């Protein structure tokens, strides 16, 4: 049983809800382990075609747990490689969606950015306020925010620690879509259900291609994409998807 998260299944979609409301879902070590363990287990389950991570109406997560970190020494942080496990989420192959309402600050913003894309409620507030605490982002924020927003906005956000509202986050490319807060979860399920109705291995390969765009040159990335594209002609789902189009019916993907 989990202490810091709730798990729910609806068809092929799994929902992980961060559940430390008393601390605005501050990300402590227990929560890191439970979120990462849950995501990895769901990733191994072929009956799961998409995973949503969400928080509460007030906070997706208000950052790493400051009370847990405050007294640590350099060697404590280094020896435990504090926060390292969060990077395992970047290796989850099943599509991973962050559904963000309220505060997504510090580690909360970084957790949202570790997902494949962010759906934001109109109440969402993003920020990297670590400088106010005498530290810098530590779960990839300086790297992922810069890639998402470009240098000027990422620098300004990180150096000032200001928050960005949902509208600015959408304009800046940090979030895929803004949704009225009371519809966030239903819309996230609808989006996840659409993704999960498609071929899971094809979705995994599509993720690899998009992620390659942030790791490699254009020429290498296009080459990688074309090779993976060719490989899909060895799948039953390519045959089914194209046959269904020609026969004017819905495809029945078997994830093979
Ligand atoms: C531990 C936290 C917390 C956090 C909130 N709480 N954020 N506890 N770590 N990151 C706790 C508060 O102590 C309080 O508990 C309860 O949650 C409610 O919070 P309030 O502050 O009373 O609520 P409110 O006045 O509405 O303000 C909301 C807030 C504020 C603006 C989000 O809580 C805030 O600024 N939080 C910290 C945000 C932040 O700095 N995040 C970055 C963390 S560093 P009690 O028991 O007092 O009622 C980080 C770094 C990652 O993420 C890697 C690099 C180090």
mmCIF file of N, CA and C in Angstrom, residues 5-84:
data_model
loop_
_atom_site.group_PDB
_atom_site.id
_atom_site.type_symbol
_atom_site.label_atom_id
_atom_site.label_comp_id
_atom_site.label_asym_id
_atom_site.label_seq_id
_atom_site.Cartn_x
_atom_site.Cartn_y
_atom_site.Cartn_z
ATOM 1 N N UNK A 5 0.844 8.271 -2.556
ATOM 2 C CA UNK A 5 0.167 8.360 -3.856
ATOM 3 C C UNK A 5 -1.101 7.504 -3.851
ATOM 4 N N UNK A 6 -2.004 7.810 -4.787
ATOM 5 C CA UNK A 6 -3.178 6.966 -5.025
ATOM 6 C C UNK A 6 -3.075 6.453 -6.451
ATOM 7 N N UNK A 7 -3.549 5.224 -6.655
ATOM 8 C CA UNK A 7 -3.502 4.635 -7.991
ATOM 9 C C UNK A 7 -4.907 4.279 -8.435
ATOM 10 N N UNK A 8 -5.211 4.538 -9.706
ATOM 11 C CA UNK A 8 -6.536 4.224 -10.247
ATOM 12 C C UNK A 8 -6.366 3.741 -11.674
ATOM 13 N N UNK A 9 -7.235 2.832 -12.105
ATOM 14 C CA UNK A 9 -7.211 2.383 -13.502
ATOM 15 C C UNK A 9 -8.560 2.663 -14.118
ATOM 16 N N UNK A 10 -8.563 3.198 -15.351
ATOM 17 C CA UNK A 10 -9.793 3.281 -16.144
ATOM 18 C C UNK A 10 -9.449 2.720 -17.496
ATOM 19 N N UNK A 11 -9.873 1.486 -17.759
ATOM 20 C CA UNK A 11 -9.536 0.844 -19.022
ATOM 21 C C UNK A 11 -8.030 0.739 -19.167
ATOM 22 N N UNK A 12 -7.496 1.218 -20.284
ATOM 23 C CA UNK A 12 -6.059 1.114 -20.524
ATOM 24 C C UNK A 12 -5.282 2.314 -19.956
ATOM 25 N N UNK A 13 -5.968 3.178 -19.224
ATOM 26 C CA UNK A 13 -5.305 4.363 -18.664
ATOM 27 C C UNK A 13 -5.111 4.198 -17.151
ATOM 28 N N UNK A 14 -3.909 4.530 -16.681
ATOM 29 C CA UNK A 14 -3.625 4.498 -15.245
ATOM 30 C C UNK A 14 -3.420 5.920 -14.746
ATOM 31 N N UNK A 15 -3.893 6.181 -13.544
ATOM 32 C CA UNK A 15 -3.764 7.505 -12.928
ATOM 33 C C UNK A 15 -2.967 7.385 -11.635
ATOM 34 N N UNK A 16 -1.901 8.176 -11.545
ATOM 35 C CA UNK A 16 -1.136 8.294 -10.291
ATOM 36 C C UNK A 16 -1.459 9.664 -9.712
ATOM 37 N N UNK A 17 -2.030 9.692 -8.492
ATOM 38 C CA UNK A 17 -2.350 10.974 -7.852
ATOM 39 C C UNK A 17 -1.398 11.205 -6.686
ATOM 40 N N UNK A 18 -0.669 12.313 -6.724
ATOM 41 C CA UNK A 18 0.207 12.682 -5.607
ATOM 42 C C UNK A 18 -0.693 13.034 -4.425
ATOM 43 N N UNK A 19 -0.390 12.484 -3.256
ATOM 44 C CA UNK A 19 -1.357 12.579 -2.169
ATOM 45 C C UNK A 19 -0.707 12.893 -0.824
ATOM 46 N N UNK A 20 -0.110 14.086 -0.740
ATOM 47 C CA UNK A 20 0.331 14.630 0.564
ATOM 48 C C UNK A 20 -0.287 16.014 0.678
ATOM 49 N N UNK A 21 -1.616 16.097 0.760
ATOM 50 C CA UNK A 21 -2.268 17.406 0.696
ATOM 51 C C UNK A 21 -1.823 18.352 1.807
ATOM 52 N N UNK A 22 -1.453 17.770 2.967
ATOM 53 C CA UNK A 22 -1.053 18.615 4.103
ATOM 54 C C UNK A 22 0.234 19.376 3.794
ATOM 55 N N UNK A 23 1.016 18.906 2.834
ATOM 56 C CA UNK A 23 2.287 19.564 2.479
ATOM 57 C C UNK A 23 2.255 20.039 1.030
ATOM 58 N N UNK A 24 1.070 20.279 0.498
ATOM 59 C CA UNK A 24 0.910 20.690 -0.913
ATOM 60 C C UNK A 24 1.693 19.761 -1.847
ATOM 61 N N UNK A 25 1.645 18.458 -1.515
ATOM 62 C CA UNK A 25 2.310 17.427 -2.322
ATOM 63 C C UNK A 25 3.814 17.641 -2.452
ATOM 64 N N UNK A 26 4.436 18.219 -1.432
ATOM 65 C CA UNK A 26 5.902 18.353 -1.460
ATOM 66 C C UNK A 26 6.504 16.967 -1.686
ATOM 67 N N UNK A 27 7.515 16.934 -2.539
ATOM 68 C CA UNK A 27 8.066 15.663 -3.013
ATOM 69 C C UNK A 27 9.146 15.186 -2.046
ATOM 70 N N UNK A 28 8.794 14.281 -1.142
ATOM 71 C CA UNK A 28 9.817 13.723 -0.257
ATOM 72 C C UNK A 28 10.324 12.407 -0.838
ATOM 73 N N UNK A 29 11.265 11.792 -0.121
ATOM 74 C CA UNK A 29 11.897 10.585 -0.653
ATOM 75 C C UNK A 29 10.884 9.457 -0.834
ATOM 76 N N UNK A 30 9.967 9.335 0.136
ATOM 77 C CA UNK A 30 8.968 8.268 0.040
ATOM 78 C C UNK A 30 8.123 8.456 -1.218
ATOM 79 N N UNK A 31 7.740 9.701 -1.491
ATOM 80 C CA UNK A 31 6.913 9.935 -2.672
ATOM 81 C C UNK A 31 7.698 9.669 -3.959
ATOM 82 N N UNK A 32 8.956 10.081 -3.961
ATOM 83 C CA UNK A 32 9.783 9.798 -5.147
ATOM 84 C C UNK A 32 9.805 8.288 -5.411
ATOM 85 N N UNK A 33 10.066 7.513 -4.363
ATOM 86 C CA UNK A 33 10.154 6.066 -4.563
ATOM 87 C C UNK A 33 8.821 5.485 -4.995
ATOM 88 N N UNK A 34 7.723 5.977 -4.399
ATOM 89 C CA UNK A 34 6.420 5.408 -4.749
ATOM 90 C C UNK A 34 5.994 5.793 -6.160
ATOM 91 N N UNK A 35 6.227 7.031 -6.563
ATOM 92 C CA UNK A 35 5.859 7.451 -7.926
ATOM 93 C C UNK A 35 6.696 6.681 -8.958
ATOM 94 N N UNK A 36 7.998 6.617 -8.708
ATOM 95 C CA UNK A 36 8.880 5.965 -9.688
ATOM 96 C C UNK A 36 8.591 4.464 -9.739
ATOM 97 N N UNK A 37 8.416 3.824 -8.582
ATOM 98 C CA UNK A 37 8.103 2.386 -8.576
ATOM 99 C C UNK A 37 6.781 2.124 -9.293
ATOM 100 N N UNK A 38 5.773 2.963 -9.021
ATOM 101 C CA UNK A 38 4.458 2.759 -9.657
ATOM 102 C C UNK A 38 4.566 2.941 -11.168
ATOM 103 N N UNK A 39 5.262 3.989 -11.593
ATOM 104 C CA UNK A 39 5.366 4.250 -13.030
ATOM 105 C C UNK A 39 6.121 3.122 -13.724
ATOM 106 N N UNK A 40 7.161 2.621 -13.080
ATOM 107 C CA UNK A 40 7.947 1.540 -13.706
ATOM 108 C C UNK A 40 7.128 0.254 -13.795
ATOM 109 N N UNK A 41 6.336 -0.014 -12.756
ATOM 110 C CA UNK A 41 5.509 -1.220 -12.788
ATOM 111 C C UNK A 41 4.424 -1.092 -13.870
ATOM 112 N N UNK A 42 3.802 0.070 -13.955
ATOM 113 C CA UNK A 42 2.782 0.287 -14.995
ATOM 114 C C UNK A 42 3.410 0.184 -16.379
ATOM 115 N N UNK A 43 4.662 0.637 -16.483
ATOM 116 C CA UNK A 43 5.366 0.612 -17.768
ATOM 117 C C UNK A 43 5.606 -0.828 -18.237
ATOM 118 N N UNK A 44 5.739 -1.736 -17.275
ATOM 119 C CA UNK A 44 5.970 -3.145 -17.634
ATOM 120 C C UNK A 44 4.668 -3.867 -17.974
ATOM 121 N N UNK A 45 3.518 -3.218 -17.753
ATOM 122 C CA UNK A 45 2.220 -3.867 -17.929
ATOM 123 C C UNK A 45 1.656 -3.509 -19.316
ATOM 124 N N UNK A 46 1.588 -4.469 -20.220
ATOM 125 C CA UNK A 46 1.144 -4.135 -21.583
ATOM 126 C C UNK A 46 -0.335 -3.749 -21.667
ATOM 127 N N UNK A 47 -1.090 -3.964 -20.575
ATOM 128 C CA UNK A 47 -2.495 -3.552 -20.614
ATOM 129 C C UNK A 47 -2.645 -2.059 -20.257
ATOM 130 N N UNK A 48 -1.538 -1.397 -19.972
ATOM 131 C CA UNK A 48 -1.567 0.051 -19.710
ATOM 132 C C UNK A 48 -1.016 0.777 -20.931
ATOM 133 N N UNK A 49 -1.845 1.614 -21.530
ATOM 134 C CA UNK A 49 -1.435 2.317 -22.753
ATOM 135 C C UNK A 49 -1.098 3.775 -22.539
ATOM 136 N N UNK A 50 -1.379 4.322 -21.361
ATOM 137 C CA UNK A 50 -1.008 5.705 -21.036
ATOM 138 C C UNK A 50 -1.127 5.885 -19.528
ATOM 139 N N UNK A 51 -0.269 6.760 -18.995
ATOM 140 C CA UNK A 51 -0.243 7.024 -17.547
ATOM 141 C C UNK A 51 -0.400 8.530 -17.345
ATOM 142 N N UNK A 52 -1.271 8.907 -16.399
ATOM 143 C CA UNK A 52 -1.429 10.318 -16.030
ATOM 144 C C UNK A 52 -0.855 10.495 -14.622
ATOM 145 N N UNK A 53 -0.105 11.569 -14.422
ATOM 146 C CA UNK A 53 0.297 11.956 -13.066
ATOM 147 C C UNK A 53 -0.400 13.271 -12.747
ATOM 148 N N UNK A 54 -1.095 13.315 -11.611
ATOM 149 C CA UNK A 54 -1.782 14.544 -11.224
ATOM 150 C C UNK A 54 -1.576 14.808 -9.729
ATOM 151 N N UNK A 55 -2.029 15.979 -9.283
ATOM 152 C CA UNK A 55 -1.950 16.314 -7.861
ATOM 153 C C UNK A 55 -3.336 16.673 -7.362
ATOM 154 N N UNK A 56 -3.436 17.763 -6.594
ATOM 155 C CA UNK A 56 -4.738 18.196 -6.095
ATOM 156 C C UNK A 56 -5.140 19.472 -6.821
ATOM 157 N N UNK A 57 -6.314 19.990 -6.500
ATOM 158 C CA UNK A 57 -6.749 21.240 -7.133
ATOM 159 C C UNK A 57 -5.829 22.389 -6.714
ATOM 160 N N UNK A 58 -5.287 22.319 -5.502
ATOM 161 C CA UNK A 58 -4.471 23.432 -4.999
ATOM 162 C C UNK A 58 -3.010 23.325 -5.436
ATOM 163 N N UNK A 59 -2.513 22.090 -5.523
ATOM 164 C CA UNK A 59 -1.098 21.931 -5.874
ATOM 165 C C UNK A 59 -0.859 20.628 -6.604
ATOM 166 N N UNK A 60 -0.244 20.730 -7.776
ATOM 167 C CA UNK A 60 0.332 19.529 -8.408
ATOM 168 C C UNK A 60 1.442 19.067 -7.466
ATOM 169 N N UNK A 61 2.420 19.927 -7.214
ATOM 170 C CA UNK A 61 3.425 19.708 -6.167
ATOM 171 C C UNK A 61 4.165 21.014 -5.949
ATOM 172 N N UNK A 62 4.286 21.404 -4.668
ATOM 173 C CA UNK A 62 4.926 22.692 -4.337
ATOM 174 C C UNK A 62 6.428 22.528 -4.182
ATOM 175 N N UNK A 63 6.991 21.528 -4.846
ATOM 176 C CA UNK A 63 8.447 21.392 -4.861
ATOM 177 C C UNK A 63 8.946 20.227 -4.062
ATOM 178 N N UNK A 64 10.270 20.078 -4.085
ATOM 179 C CA UNK A 64 10.896 19.078 -3.226
ATOM 180 C C UNK A 64 10.586 19.458 -1.777
ATOM 181 N N UNK A 65 10.630 18.448 -0.893
ATOM 182 C CA UNK A 65 10.253 18.689 0.508
ATOM 183 C C UNK A 65 11.377 19.452 1.215
ATOM 184 N N UNK A 66 11.132 20.737 1.445
ATOM 185 C CA UNK A 66 12.160 21.613 2.010
ATOM 186 C C UNK A 66 12.525 21.172 3.426
ATOM 187 N N UNK A 67 11.505 20.693 4.164
ATOM 188 C CA UNK A 67 11.764 20.288 5.561
ATOM 189 C C UNK A 67 12.675 19.052 5.594
ATOM 190 N N UNK A 68 12.540 18.174 4.600
ATOM 191 C CA UNK A 68 13.374 16.974 4.547
ATOM 192 C C UNK A 68 14.814 17.314 4.130
ATOM 193 N N UNK A 69 14.939 18.351 3.264
ATOM 194 C CA UNK A 69 16.258 18.690 2.710
ATOM 195 C C UNK A 69 17.085 19.590 3.614
ATOM 196 N N UNK A 70 16.378 20.451 4.364
ATOM 197 C CA UNK A 70 17.023 21.618 4.984
ATOM 198 C C UNK A 70 18.307 21.288 5.749
ATOM 199 N N UNK A 71 18.308 20.187 6.507
ATOM 200 C CA UNK A 71 19.453 19.906 7.379
ATOM 201 C C UNK A 71 20.532 19.044 6.748
ATOM 202 N N UNK A 72 20.381 18.703 5.480
ATOM 203 C CA UNK A 72 21.333 17.768 4.858
ATOM 204 C C UNK A 72 22.680 18.451 4.592
ATOM 205 N N UNK A 73 23.738 17.657 4.659
ATOM 206 C CA UNK A 73 25.067 18.182 4.322
ATOM 207 C C UNK A 73 25.353 17.882 2.849
ATOM 208 N N UNK A 74 26.433 18.464 2.355
ATOM 209 C CA UNK A 74 26.853 18.156 0.980
ATOM 210 C C UNK A 74 27.033 16.650 0.802
ATOM 211 N N UNK A 75 27.729 16.015 1.765
ATOM 212 C CA UNK A 75 28.000 14.582 1.602
ATOM 213 C C UNK A 75 26.728 13.741 1.680
ATOM 214 N N UNK A 76 25.759 14.178 2.520
ATOM 215 C CA UNK A 76 24.473 13.463 2.565
ATOM 216 C C UNK A 76 23.847 13.479 1.168
ATOM 217 N N UNK A 77 23.835 14.660 0.558
ATOM 218 C CA UNK A 77 23.186 14.821 -0.749
ATOM 219 C C UNK A 77 23.925 14.010 -1.809
ATOM 220 N N UNK A 78 25.262 14.116 -1.766
ATOM 221 C CA UNK A 78 26.078 13.455 -2.785
ATOM 222 C C UNK A 78 26.020 11.934 -2.626
ATOM 223 N N UNK A 79 26.196 11.463 -1.394
ATOM 224 C CA UNK A 79 26.264 10.016 -1.169
ATOM 225 C C UNK A 79 24.937 9.350 -1.534
ATOM 226 N N UNK A 80 23.824 10.006 -1.212
ATOM 227 C CA UNK A 80 22.517 9.417 -1.528
ATOM 228 C C UNK A 80 22.119 9.726 -2.971
ATOM 229 N N UNK A 81 22.922 10.541 -3.641
ATOM 230 C CA UNK A 81 22.605 11.030 -5.000
ATOM 231 C C UNK A 81 21.152 11.513 -5.020
ATOM 232 N N UNK A 82 20.887 12.433 -4.090
ATOM 233 C CA UNK A 82 19.548 12.958 -3.835
ATOM 234 C C UNK A 82 18.841 13.331 -5.141
ATOM 235 N N UNK A 83 17.607 12.889 -5.321
ATOM 236 C CA UNK A 83 16.750 13.172 -6.492
ATOM 237 C C UNK A 83 17.068 12.316 -7.724
ATOM 238 N N UNK A 84 18.155 11.489 -7.673
ATOM 239 C CA UNK A 84 18.564 10.786 -8.897
ATOM 240 C C UNK A 84 17.454 9.886 -9.435
#
